[in-house]
Coordinates of C-alpha atoms and ligand atoms in Angstrom, one line a residue:
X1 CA 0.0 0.0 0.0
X2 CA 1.1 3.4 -0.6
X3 CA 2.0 5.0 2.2
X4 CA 3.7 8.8 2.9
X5 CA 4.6 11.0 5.7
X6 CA 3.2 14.5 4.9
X7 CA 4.8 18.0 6.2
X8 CA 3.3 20.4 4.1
X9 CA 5.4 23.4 5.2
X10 CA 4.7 25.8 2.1
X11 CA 1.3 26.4 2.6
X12 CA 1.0 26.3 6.4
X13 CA 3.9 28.9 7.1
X14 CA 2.9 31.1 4.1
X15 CA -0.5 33.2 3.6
X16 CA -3.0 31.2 1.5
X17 CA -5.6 32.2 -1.1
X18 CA -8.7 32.5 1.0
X19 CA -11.0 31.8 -2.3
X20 CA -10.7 28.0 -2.9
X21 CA -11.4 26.5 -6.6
X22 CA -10.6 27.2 -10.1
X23 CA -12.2 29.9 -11.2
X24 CA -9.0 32.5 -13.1
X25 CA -8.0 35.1 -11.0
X26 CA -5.5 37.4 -9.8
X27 CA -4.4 36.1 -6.5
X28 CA -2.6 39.6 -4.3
X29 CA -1.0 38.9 -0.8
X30 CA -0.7 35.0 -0.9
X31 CA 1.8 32.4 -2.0
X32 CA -0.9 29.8 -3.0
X33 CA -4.4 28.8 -3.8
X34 CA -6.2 25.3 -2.8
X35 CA -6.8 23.5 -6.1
X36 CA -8.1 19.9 -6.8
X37 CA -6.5 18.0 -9.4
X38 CA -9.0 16.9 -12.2
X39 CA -9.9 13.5 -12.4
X40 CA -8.8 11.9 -15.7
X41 CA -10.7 9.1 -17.4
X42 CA -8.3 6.0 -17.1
X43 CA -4.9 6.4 -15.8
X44 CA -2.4 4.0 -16.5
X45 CA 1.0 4.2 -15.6
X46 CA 3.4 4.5 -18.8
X47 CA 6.8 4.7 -16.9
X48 CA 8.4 5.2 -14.0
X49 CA 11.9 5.9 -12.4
X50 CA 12.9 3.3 -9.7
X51 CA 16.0 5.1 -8.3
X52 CA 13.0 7.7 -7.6
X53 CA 10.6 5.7 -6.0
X54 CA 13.1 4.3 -4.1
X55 CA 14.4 7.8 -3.3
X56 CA 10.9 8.2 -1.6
X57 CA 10.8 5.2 -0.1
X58 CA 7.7 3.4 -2.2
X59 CA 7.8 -0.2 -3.1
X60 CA 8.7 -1.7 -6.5
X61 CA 5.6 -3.7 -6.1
X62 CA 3.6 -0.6 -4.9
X63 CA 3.9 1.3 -8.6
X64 CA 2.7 -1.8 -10.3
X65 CA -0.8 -1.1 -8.7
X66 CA -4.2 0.6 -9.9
X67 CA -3.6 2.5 -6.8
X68 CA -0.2 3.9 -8.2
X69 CA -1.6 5.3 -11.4
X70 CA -5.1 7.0 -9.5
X71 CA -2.9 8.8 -7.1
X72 CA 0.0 9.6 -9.8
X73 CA -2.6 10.4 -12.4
X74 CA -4.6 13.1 -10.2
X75 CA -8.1 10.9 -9.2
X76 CA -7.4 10.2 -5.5
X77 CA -5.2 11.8 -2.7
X78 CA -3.7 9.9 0.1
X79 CA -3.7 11.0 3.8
X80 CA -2.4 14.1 4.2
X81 CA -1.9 15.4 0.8
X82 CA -3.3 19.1 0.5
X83 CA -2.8 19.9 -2.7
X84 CA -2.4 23.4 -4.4
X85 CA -0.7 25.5 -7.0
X86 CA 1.9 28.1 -6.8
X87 CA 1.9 31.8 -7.1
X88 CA 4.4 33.6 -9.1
X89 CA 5.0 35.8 -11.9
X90 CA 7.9 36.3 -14.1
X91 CA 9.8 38.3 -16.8
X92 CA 9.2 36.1 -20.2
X93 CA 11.7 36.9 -22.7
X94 CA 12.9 39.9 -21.3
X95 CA 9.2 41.6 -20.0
X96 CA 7.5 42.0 -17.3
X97 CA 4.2 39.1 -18.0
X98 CA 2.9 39.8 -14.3
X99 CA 1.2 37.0 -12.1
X100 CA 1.9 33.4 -13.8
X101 CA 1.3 30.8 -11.6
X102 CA 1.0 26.9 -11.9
X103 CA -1.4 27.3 -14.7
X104 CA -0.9 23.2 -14.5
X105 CA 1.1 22.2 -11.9
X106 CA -0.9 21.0 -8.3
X107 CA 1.6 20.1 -5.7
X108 CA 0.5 17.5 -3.5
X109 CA 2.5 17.9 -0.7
X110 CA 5.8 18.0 0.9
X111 CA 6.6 14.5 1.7
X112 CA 9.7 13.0 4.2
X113 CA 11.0 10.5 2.7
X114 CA 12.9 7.6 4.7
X115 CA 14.8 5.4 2.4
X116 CA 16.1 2.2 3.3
X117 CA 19.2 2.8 5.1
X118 CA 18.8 6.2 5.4
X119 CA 19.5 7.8 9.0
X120 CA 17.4 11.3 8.4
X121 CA 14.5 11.8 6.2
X122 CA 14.7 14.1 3.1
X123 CA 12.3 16.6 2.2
X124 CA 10.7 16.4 -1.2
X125 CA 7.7 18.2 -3.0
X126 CA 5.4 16.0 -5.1
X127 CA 4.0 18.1 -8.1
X128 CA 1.9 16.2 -10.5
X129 CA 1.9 18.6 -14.3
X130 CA -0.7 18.3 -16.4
X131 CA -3.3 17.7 -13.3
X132 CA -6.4 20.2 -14.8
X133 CA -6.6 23.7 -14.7
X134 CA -6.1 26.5 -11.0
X135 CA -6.3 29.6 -10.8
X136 CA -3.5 30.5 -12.6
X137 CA -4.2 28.7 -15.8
X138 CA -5.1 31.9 -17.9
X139 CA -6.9 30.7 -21.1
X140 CA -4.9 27.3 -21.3
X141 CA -6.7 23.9 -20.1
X142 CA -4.1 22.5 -17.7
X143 CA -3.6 19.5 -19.1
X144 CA -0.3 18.4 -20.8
X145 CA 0.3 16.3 -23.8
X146 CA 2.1 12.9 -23.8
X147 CA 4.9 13.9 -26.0
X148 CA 6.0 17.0 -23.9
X149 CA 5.3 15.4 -20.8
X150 CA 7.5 12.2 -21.8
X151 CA 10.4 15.1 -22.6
X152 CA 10.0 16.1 -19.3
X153 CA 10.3 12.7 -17.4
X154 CA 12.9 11.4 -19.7
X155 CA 15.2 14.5 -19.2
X156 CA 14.6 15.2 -15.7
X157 CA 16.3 11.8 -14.8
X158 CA 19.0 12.1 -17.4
X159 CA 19.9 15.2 -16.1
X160 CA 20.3 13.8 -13.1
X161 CA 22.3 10.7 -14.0
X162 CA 24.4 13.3 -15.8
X163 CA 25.1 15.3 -12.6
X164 CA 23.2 18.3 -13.5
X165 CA 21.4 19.6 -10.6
X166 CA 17.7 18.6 -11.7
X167 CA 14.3 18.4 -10.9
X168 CA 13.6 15.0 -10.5
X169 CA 10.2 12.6 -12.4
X170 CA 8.9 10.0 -10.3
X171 CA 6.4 8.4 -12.9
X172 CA 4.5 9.6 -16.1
X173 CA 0.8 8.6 -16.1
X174 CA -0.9 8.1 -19.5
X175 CA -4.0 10.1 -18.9
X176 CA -6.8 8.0 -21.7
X177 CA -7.8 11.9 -22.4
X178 CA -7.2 13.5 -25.7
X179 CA -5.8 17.0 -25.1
X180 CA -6.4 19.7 -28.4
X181 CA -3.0 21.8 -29.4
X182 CA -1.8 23.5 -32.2
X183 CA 1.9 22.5 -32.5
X184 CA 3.1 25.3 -34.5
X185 CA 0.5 27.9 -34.0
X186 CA -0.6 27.9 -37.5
X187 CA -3.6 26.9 -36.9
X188 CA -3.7 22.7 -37.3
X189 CA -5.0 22.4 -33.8
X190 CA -5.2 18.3 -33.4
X191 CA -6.4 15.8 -30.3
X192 CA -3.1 14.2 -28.9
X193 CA -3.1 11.3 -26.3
X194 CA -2.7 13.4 -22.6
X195 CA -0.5 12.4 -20.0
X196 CA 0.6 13.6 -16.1
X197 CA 4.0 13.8 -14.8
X198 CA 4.4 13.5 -10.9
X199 CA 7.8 15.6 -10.7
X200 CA 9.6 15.8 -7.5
X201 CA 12.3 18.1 -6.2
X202 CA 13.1 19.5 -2.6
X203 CA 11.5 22.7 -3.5
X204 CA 9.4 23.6 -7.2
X205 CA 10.2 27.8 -5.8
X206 CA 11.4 29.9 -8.5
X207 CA 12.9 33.4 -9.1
X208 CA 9.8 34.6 -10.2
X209 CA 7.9 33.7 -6.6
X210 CA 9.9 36.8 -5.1
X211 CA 8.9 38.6 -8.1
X212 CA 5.5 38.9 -7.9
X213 CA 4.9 40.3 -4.2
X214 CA 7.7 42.7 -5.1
X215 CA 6.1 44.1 -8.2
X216 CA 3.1 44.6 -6.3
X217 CA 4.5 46.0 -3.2
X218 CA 3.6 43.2 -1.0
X219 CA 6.4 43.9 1.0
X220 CA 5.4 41.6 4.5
X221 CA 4.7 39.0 2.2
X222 CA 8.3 39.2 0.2
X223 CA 10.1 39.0 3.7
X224 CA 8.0 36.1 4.7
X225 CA 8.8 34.3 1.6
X226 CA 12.3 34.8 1.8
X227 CA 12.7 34.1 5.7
X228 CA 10.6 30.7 4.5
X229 CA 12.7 29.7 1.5
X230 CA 15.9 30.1 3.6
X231 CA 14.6 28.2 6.6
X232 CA 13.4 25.2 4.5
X233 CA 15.6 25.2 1.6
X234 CA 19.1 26.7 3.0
X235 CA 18.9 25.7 7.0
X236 CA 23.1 25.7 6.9
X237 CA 22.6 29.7 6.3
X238 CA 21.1 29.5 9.9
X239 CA 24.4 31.1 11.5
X240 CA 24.9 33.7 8.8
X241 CA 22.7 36.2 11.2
X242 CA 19.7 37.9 10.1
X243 CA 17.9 40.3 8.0
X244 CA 20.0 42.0 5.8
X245 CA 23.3 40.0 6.1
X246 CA 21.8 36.2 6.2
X247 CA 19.8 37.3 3.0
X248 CA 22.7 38.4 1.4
X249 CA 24.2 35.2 1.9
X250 CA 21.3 33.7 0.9
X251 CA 21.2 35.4 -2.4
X252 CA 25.4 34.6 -3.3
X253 CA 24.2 31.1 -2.5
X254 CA 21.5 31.4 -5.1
X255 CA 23.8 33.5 -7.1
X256 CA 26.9 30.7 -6.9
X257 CA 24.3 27.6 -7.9
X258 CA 23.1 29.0 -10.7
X259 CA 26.5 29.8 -12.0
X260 CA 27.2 25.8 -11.6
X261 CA 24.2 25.0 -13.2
X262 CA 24.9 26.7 -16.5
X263 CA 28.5 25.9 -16.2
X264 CA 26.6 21.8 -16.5
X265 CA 24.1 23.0 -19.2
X266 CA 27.5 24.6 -21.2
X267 CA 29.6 21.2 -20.2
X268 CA 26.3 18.8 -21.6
X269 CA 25.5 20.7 -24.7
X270 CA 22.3 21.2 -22.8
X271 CA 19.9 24.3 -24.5
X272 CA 16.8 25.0 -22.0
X273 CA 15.3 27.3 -24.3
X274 CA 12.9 29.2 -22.3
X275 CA 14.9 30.7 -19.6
X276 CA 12.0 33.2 -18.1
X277 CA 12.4 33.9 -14.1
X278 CA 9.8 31.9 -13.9
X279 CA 11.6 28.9 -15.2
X280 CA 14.1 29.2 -12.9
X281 CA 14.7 27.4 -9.5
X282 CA 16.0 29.3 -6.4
X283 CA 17.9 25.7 -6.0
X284 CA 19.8 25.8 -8.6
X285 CA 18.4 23.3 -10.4
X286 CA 16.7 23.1 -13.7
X287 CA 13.2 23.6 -13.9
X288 CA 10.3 23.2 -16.6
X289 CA 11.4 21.1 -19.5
X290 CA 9.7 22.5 -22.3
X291 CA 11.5 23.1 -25.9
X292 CA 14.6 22.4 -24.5
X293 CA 17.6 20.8 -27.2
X294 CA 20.8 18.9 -27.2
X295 CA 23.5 20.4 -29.3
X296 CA 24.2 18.0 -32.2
X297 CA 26.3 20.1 -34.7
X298 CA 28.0 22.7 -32.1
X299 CA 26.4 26.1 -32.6
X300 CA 26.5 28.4 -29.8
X301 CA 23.7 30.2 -31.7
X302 CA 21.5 27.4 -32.0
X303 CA 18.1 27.0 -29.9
X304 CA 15.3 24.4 -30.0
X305 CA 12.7 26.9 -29.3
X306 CA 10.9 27.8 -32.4
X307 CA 9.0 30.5 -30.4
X308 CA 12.0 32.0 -30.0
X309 CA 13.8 31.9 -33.4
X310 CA 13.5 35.5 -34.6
X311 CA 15.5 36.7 -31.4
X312 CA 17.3 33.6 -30.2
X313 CA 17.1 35.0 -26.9
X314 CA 17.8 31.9 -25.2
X315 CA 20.6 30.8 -27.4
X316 CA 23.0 28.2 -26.7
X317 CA 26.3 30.1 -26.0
X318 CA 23.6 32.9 -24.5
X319 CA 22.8 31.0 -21.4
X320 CA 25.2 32.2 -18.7
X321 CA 24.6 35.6 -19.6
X322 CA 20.6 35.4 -19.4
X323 CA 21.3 33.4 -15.8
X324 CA 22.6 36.6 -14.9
X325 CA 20.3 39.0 -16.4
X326 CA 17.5 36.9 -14.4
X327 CA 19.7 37.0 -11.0
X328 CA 19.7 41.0 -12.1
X329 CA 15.8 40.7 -11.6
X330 CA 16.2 38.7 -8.4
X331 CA 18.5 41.2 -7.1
X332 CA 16.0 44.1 -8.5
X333 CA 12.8 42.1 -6.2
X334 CA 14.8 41.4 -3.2
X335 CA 16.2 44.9 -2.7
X336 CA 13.2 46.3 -0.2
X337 CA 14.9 44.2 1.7
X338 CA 18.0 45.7 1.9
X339 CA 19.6 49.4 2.6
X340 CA 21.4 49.6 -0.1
X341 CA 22.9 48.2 -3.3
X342 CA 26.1 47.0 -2.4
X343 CA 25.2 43.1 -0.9
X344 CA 23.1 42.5 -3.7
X345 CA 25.8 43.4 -6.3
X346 CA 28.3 41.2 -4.4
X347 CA 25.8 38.8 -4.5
X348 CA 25.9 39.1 -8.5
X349 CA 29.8 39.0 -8.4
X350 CA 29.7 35.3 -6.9
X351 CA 28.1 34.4 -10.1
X352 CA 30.8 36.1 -12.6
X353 CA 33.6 34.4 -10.0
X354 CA 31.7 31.4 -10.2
X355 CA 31.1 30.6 -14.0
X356 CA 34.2 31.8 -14.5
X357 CA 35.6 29.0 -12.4
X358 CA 32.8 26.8 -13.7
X359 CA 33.9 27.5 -17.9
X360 CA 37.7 27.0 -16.5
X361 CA 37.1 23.3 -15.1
X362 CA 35.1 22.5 -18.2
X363 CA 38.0 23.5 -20.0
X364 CA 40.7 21.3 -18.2
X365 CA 37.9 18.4 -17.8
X366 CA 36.5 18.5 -21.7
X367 CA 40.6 18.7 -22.9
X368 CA 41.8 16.9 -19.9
X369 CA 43.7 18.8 -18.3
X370 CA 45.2 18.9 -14.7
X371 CA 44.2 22.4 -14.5
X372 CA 42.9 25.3 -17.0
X373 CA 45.3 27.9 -17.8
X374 CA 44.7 31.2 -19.7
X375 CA 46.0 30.3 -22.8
X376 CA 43.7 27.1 -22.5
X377 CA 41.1 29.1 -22.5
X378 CA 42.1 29.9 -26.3
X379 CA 42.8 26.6 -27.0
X380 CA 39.6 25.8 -26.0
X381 CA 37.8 28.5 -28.0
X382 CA 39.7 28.0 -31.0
X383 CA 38.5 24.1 -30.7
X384 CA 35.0 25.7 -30.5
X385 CA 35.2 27.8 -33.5
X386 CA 37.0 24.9 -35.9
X387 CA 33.8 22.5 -34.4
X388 CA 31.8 25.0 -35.5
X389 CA 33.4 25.5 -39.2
X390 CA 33.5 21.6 -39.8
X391 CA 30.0 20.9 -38.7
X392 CA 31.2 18.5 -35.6
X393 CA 28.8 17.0 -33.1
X394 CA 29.7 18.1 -29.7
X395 CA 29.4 14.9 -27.6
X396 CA 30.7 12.9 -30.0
X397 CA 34.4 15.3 -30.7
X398 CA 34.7 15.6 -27.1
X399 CA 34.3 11.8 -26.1
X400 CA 36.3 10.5 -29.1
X401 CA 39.0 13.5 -28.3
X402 CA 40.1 11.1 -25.2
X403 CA 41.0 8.3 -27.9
X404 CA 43.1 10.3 -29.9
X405 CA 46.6 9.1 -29.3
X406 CA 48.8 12.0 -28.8
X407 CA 52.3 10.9 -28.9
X408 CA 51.3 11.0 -32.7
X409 CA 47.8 12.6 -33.3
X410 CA 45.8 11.7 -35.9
X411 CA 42.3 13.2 -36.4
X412 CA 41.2 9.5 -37.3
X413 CA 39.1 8.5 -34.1
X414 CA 37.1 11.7 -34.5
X415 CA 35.6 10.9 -38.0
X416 CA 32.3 9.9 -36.4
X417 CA 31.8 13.3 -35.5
X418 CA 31.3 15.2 -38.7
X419 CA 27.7 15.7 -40.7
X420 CA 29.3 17.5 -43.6
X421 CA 32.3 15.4 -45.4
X422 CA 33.2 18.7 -47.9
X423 CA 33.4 20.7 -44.5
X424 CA 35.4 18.1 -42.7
X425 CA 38.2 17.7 -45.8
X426 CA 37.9 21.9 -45.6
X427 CA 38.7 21.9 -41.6
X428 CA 41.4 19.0 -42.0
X429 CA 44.7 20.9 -42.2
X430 CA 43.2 23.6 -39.0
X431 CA 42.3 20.3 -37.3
X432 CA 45.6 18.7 -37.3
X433 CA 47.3 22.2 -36.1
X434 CA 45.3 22.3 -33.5
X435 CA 45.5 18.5 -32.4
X436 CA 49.8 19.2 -32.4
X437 CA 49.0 22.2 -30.4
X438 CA 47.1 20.4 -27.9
X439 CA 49.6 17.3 -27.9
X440 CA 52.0 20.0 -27.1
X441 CA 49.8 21.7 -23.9
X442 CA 49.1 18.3 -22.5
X443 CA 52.4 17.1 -23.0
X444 CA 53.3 20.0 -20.2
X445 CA 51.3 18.4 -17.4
X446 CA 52.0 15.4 -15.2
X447 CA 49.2 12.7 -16.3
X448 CA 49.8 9.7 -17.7
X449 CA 47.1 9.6 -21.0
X450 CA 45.0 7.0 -18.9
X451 CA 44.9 10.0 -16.3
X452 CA 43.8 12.5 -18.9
X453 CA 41.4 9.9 -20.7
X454 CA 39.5 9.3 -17.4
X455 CA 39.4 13.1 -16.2
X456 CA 38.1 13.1 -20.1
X457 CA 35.2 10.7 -19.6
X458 CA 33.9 11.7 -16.4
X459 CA 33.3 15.6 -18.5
X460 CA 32.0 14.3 -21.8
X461 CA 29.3 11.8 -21.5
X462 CA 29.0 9.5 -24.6
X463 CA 25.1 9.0 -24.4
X464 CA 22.7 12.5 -23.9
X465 CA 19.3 12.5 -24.7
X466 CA 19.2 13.8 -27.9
X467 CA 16.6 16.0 -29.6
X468 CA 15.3 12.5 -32.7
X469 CA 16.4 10.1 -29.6
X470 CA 13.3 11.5 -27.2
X471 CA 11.2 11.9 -30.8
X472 CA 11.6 8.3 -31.6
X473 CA 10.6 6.9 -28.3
X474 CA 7.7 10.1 -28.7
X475 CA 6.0 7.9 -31.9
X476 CA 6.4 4.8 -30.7
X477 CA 4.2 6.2 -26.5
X478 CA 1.9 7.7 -29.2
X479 CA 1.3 4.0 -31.0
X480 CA 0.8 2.9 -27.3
X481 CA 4.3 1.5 -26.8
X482 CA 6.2 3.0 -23.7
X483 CA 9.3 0.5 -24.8
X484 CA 11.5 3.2 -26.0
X485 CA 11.1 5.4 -23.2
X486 CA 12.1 2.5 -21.4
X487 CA 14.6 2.1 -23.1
X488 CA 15.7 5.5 -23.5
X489 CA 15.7 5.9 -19.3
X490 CA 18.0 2.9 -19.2
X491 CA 20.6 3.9 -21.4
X492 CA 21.0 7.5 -19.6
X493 CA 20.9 5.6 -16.9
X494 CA 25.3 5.2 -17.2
X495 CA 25.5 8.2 -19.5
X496 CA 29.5 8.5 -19.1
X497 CA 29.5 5.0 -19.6
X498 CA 30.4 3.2 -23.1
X499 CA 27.3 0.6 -23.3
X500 CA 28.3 -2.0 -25.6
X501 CA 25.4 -3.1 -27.6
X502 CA 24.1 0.4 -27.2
X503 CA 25.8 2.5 -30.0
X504 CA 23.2 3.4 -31.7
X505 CA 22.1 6.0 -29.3
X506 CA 25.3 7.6 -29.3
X507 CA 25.8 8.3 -33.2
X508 CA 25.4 11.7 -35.0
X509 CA 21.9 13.0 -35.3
X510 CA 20.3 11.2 -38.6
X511 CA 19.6 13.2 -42.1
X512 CA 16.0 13.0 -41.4
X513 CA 15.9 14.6 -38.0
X514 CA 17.9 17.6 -39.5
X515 CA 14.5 19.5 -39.4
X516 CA 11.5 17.0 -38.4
X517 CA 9.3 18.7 -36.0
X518 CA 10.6 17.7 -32.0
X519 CA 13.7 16.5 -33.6
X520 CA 15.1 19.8 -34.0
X521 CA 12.3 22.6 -33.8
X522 CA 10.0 22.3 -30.9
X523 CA 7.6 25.2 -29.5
X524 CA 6.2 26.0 -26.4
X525 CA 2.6 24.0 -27.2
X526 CA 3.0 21.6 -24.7
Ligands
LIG601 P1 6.0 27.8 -19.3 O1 6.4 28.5 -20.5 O2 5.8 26.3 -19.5 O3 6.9 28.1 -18.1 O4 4.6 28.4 -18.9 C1 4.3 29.7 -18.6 C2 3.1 29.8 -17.8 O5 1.9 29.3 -18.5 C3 3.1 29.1 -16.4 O6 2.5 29.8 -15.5 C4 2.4 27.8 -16.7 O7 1.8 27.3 -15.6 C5 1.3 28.3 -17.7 N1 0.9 27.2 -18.6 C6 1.6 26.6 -19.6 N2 0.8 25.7 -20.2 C7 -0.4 25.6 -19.6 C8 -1.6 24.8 -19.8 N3 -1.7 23.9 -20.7 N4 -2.6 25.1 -18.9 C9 -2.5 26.0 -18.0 N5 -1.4 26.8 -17.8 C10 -0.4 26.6 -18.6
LIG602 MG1 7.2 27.6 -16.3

């Protein structure tokens, strides 16, 4: 039987919505609104992560059951679940869009989770997506499609078995409900098979929580919700003092993890593609999986997010810098709080020292080397800029980079890499001057090449989930097959791993998926 312990801190420390249902509404002077999730007409569990379930302490032999799927698809709560949806606003591509909200997102509760073995219990927030509408759904329904919501559960646990600080997916829930979208907005509106993601992390709060009070000039309410997030979310700040100096030390915090996060997103060749304040977590960790990408080809311009073409706002190489622009916001919300400028712009600093040492140990660990120089920074960017010229696939250059023998290099273990073989022969002669200038930098440092090929491997993993990867498993959910997202969740299970047998999810992006709808161009319709 399913079973949790409940401690639902969020809403009974913080001012609630007094209205309760979901009638649309601008919610002032409260973090949350009660909401039911909507019952769907058959769930049936599609997937599911064990390490997950594991994580939260539920039996392998509990998920199996019709009880599994009602509570994971939204039609019954168990004891002590109080669920409700978030308020927040954000700044979506670079404006001000006011109060968002989980337009689709019902957290059930905060659960304590006491894994086997484990001495203390760990505090994790159950959000089912795609659960029916709240009050902050606007004119959408509140539903989620099966393709986007597999995205989402497939990436938030490859993320994690990359080491990317992640929001995690405990079990996608195939809803039997057709939901209406219009891929493309152009119009072709079409039922697709509906699904529910139950996603879990320690806490779902995002920049744009602090936002929204302070645009409105809840002031009380902005104090609260900062004096909350630290106490839950960062109780080692607890001897940093208080008011102004622990929430400057909260802030660097914030400032420092998201630095490290887009230092992994950079290191992955991972492309979020909407980076709004509302899409990102006060934890560090990414958050909303919507038309994200994988780099095949390396192009720092590139993004996933059709929605987004005409600016490329959220553009590969763009990333770090829009973290920042969003901490600017942060900074901009949190400062009734404070005196004066100065904390918060130290605050900001820690992210400039921190992705600064983040890009430097992706350097020395994507090249191998003991540790990144100056001028390996140039090395690094003139690798980036030849990749770029010969139309190389980023996971595949940098994994097969380790194999290259460098007592005598030879671009030879690197031909897998290239999608364009006039572009490769055109990049050759660059190629092998930079592979003797390398030879020559790593011949400087003290590792022996099996040193420099492991510190290789644990940077550059050989399997990500790539954009026609997810699509593929995609048709086969939509035929009623969840066999290649099972299959899919096992190989990223080891994703630094090689996985004999499995090297067909490691090659080059196919011809076909060059511009196939999900393969390469998503959108927002989700
Ligand atoms: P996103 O771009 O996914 O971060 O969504 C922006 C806002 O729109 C968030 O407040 C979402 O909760 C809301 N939203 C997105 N899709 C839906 C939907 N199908 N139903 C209700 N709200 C939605
Ligand atoms: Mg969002």
């Amino acid at each position: 039987m399913l079973e949790f312990e409940f401690d639902n801190r969020f809403i009974r420390e913080l001012p609630g919505d007094p209205d309760a249902g979901p009638g649309i509404r601008q919610v002032h002077g409260a973090a949350w609104s009660s909401v039911q999730p909507t019952p769907v007409e058959a769930p049936l569990l599609f997937a599911h992560s064990a390490e997950m379930a594991a994580r939260l302490g539920i039996d392998e032999a509990d998920v199996a059951t019709p009880e599994f799927a009602q509570v994971f698809g939204g039609n019954r709560l168990l004891d002590g679940m109080q669920p409700y949806a978030a308020n927040y606003g954000g700044h979506q591509f670079g404006h001000w869009a006011g109060q968002l909200g989980d337009g689709r997102a019902i957290t059930l509760g905060e659960t304590i989770a006491r894994p086997k073995g484990a001495p203390e219990g760990e505090r994790w927030e159950l959000q089912l997506k795609g659960a029916g509408p709240t009050p902050y759904s606007r004119s959408a329904d509140g539903r989620a499609v099966m393709r986007s919501s597999i995205r989402e559960f497939l990436c938030s646990e490859a993320m994690h078995h990359l080491g990317v600080p992640t929001t995690r997916a405990l079990s996608l829930v195939a809803t039997g409900e057709a939901v209406v979208r219009d891929m493309f907005y152009d119009g072709n509106a079409r039922p697709e098979p509906g699904a529910v993601v139950c996603r879990v992390a320690p806490s779902f709060i995002r920049f744009g929580n602090f936002e929204l009070p302070a645009s409105r000039g809840e002031a009380a309410l902005l104090r609260q919700l900062v004096e909350f997030t630290i106490d839950r979310d960062f109780p080692h700040l607890a001897g940093e003092g208080d008011g102004e100096a622990l929430y400057a030390a909260w802030f660097g915090e914030v400032c420092e993890r998201t630095a490290v996060l887009m230092g992994h997103w950079m290191r992955v060749g991972f492309v979020h593609g909407v980076m709004n304040t509302d899409n990102l977590s006060i934890l560090g960790l990414t958050i909303d999986y919507g038309p994200y990408g994988w780099i095949d080809n390396y192009d720092p311009d590139w993004t996933p997010n059709t929605t987004d073409a005409q600016n490329r706002r959220y553009r590969f190489a763009q990333q770090p810098a829009v973290a920042y622009w969003n901490l600017g916001r942060l900074a901009g919300a949190l400062s009734p709080l404070f005196d004066g400028v100065e904390r918060l712009q130290d605050g900001l600093k820690r992210y400039v020292d921190a992705y600064t040492a983040a890009d430097r140990s992706n350097t020395a660990g994507k090249l191998g080397l003991v540790e990144c120089t100056e001028g390996d920074l140039a090395l690094m960017q003139a690798l980036q800029d030849l990749l770029v010229a010969a139309e190389a696939d980023m996971t595949i250059f940098f994994r097969a980079l380790a194999d290259v023998d460098l007592s005598a290099p030879s671009p030879a273990p690197l031909q897998e890499a290239f999608y364009d073989d006039g572009k490769r022969r055109a990049a050759g002669p660059q190629l092998r001057e930079w592979l003797d200038r390398y030879a020559a930098r790593v011949a400087q440092d003290a590792w022996t090449a099996q040193q420099r090929r492991q510190r290789m491997q644990a940077s550059n993993p050989r399997y990500v989930l790539r954009n026609y990867l997810a699509q593929q498993a995609i048709d086969r959910a939509e035929r009623g097959d969840p066999g290649g997202v099972v299959e899919l969740l096992e190989v990223m299970r080891r994703p630094y791993e090689d996985q004999p047998g499995r090297e067909a999810y490691a090659q080059r992006r196919p011809d076909w998926a060059r511009s196939r709808a999900g393969c390469s161009m998503l959108s927002c319709s989700s």
